[in-house]
């Protein structure tokens, strides 16, 4: 499968960029993990919206869901114009789907994510794990039929569950919202050093840091994670592609 980072910013997008959004492609299949601010525009550089098969929303903070209702309008127009033949499946964790504001059930089918249940989309298997965050939030594991796997943490504080969930993933995409000097400043997010500690225990094939702060030198995040994890560590960027 191929991962494309659509957006990597926490809170709000940098100019011409996006907050959380990660596209997974496998053959004809296209799945979006989170649909934050700016994602819908940039997503179209990578896949025509009529070909998007499913969207997974890890939690309802705006930097992860802001463009989801606009995506519903896209599905509406694409179905009205005959470009899209089937509704878009949107899976959401932690909120009653009826409260999310989707208006066109014939265009978007909203499903609650149940942590105990895997979701099969073609040959991709999706699994979920509860995080530590201000609102209910889940991490997502995507496993392809060939056994390759990606774990995307979404937003989380340090917890044993994300370590267990990430063990031996080929690629671990971990949030690093803060620098080490900010440790303890805010519950529900990781410092880059904590991300490195999680990776050191989970031993992924490689670590990709994301969900960045809008200040400081991001290379410091990479250095702080690398001081704990001796495997390959990289900073995400909009348009980054990884073959997994
Ligand atoms: Zn976030
Ligand atoms: Zn959040």
mmCIF file of C-alpha atoms in Angstrom, residues 31 56 91 111-129 138-144 165:
data_model
loop_
_atom_site.group_PDB
_atom_site.id
_atom_site.type_symbol
_atom_site.label_atom_id
_atom_site.label_comp_id
_atom_site.label_asym_id
_atom_site.label_seq_id
_atom_site.Cartn_x
_atom_site.Cartn_y
_atom_site.Cartn_z
ATOM 1 C CA UNK A 31 -9.051 5.416 1.964
ATOM 2 C CA UNK A 56 -12.148 7.238 8.900
ATOM 3 C CA UNK A 91 -16.589 5.923 9.856
ATOM 4 C CA UNK A 111 -20.955 4.458 10.616
ATOM 5 C CA UNK A 112 -19.835 4.539 14.250
ATOM 6 C CA UNK A 113 -16.406 2.970 14.867
ATOM 7 C CA UNK A 114 -16.596 0.099 17.361
ATOM 8 C CA UNK A 115 -13.158 -0.571 18.904
ATOM 9 C CA UNK A 116 -13.939 -4.295 19.138
ATOM 10 C CA UNK A 117 -14.742 -4.666 15.460
ATOM 11 C CA UNK A 118 -12.381 -4.677 12.501
ATOM 12 C CA UNK A 119 -13.548 -3.039 9.299
ATOM 13 C CA UNK A 120 -12.664 -4.697 6.014
ATOM 14 C CA UNK A 121 -12.401 -2.432 2.970
ATOM 15 C CA UNK A 122 -11.405 -4.566 -0.004
ATOM 16 C CA UNK A 123 -8.112 -6.152 0.973
ATOM 17 C CA UNK A 124 -7.338 -3.606 3.686
ATOM 18 C CA UNK A 125 -8.189 -4.426 7.300
ATOM 19 C CA UNK A 126 -8.753 -1.543 9.709
ATOM 20 C CA UNK A 127 -8.366 -1.925 13.498
ATOM 21 C CA UNK A 128 -8.739 0.622 16.268
ATOM 22 C CA UNK A 129 -7.388 1.388 19.735
ATOM 23 C CA UNK A 138 -8.797 6.253 18.427
ATOM 24 C CA UNK A 139 -5.601 5.176 16.722
ATOM 25 C CA UNK A 140 -5.974 3.248 13.454
ATOM 26 C CA UNK A 141 -4.035 0.274 12.133
ATOM 27 C CA UNK A 142 -4.246 -0.543 8.432
ATOM 28 C CA UNK A 143 -3.061 -3.999 7.406
ATOM 29 C CA UNK A 144 -2.832 -5.041 3.762
ATOM 30 C CA UNK A 165 -1.133 -1.330 19.234
#
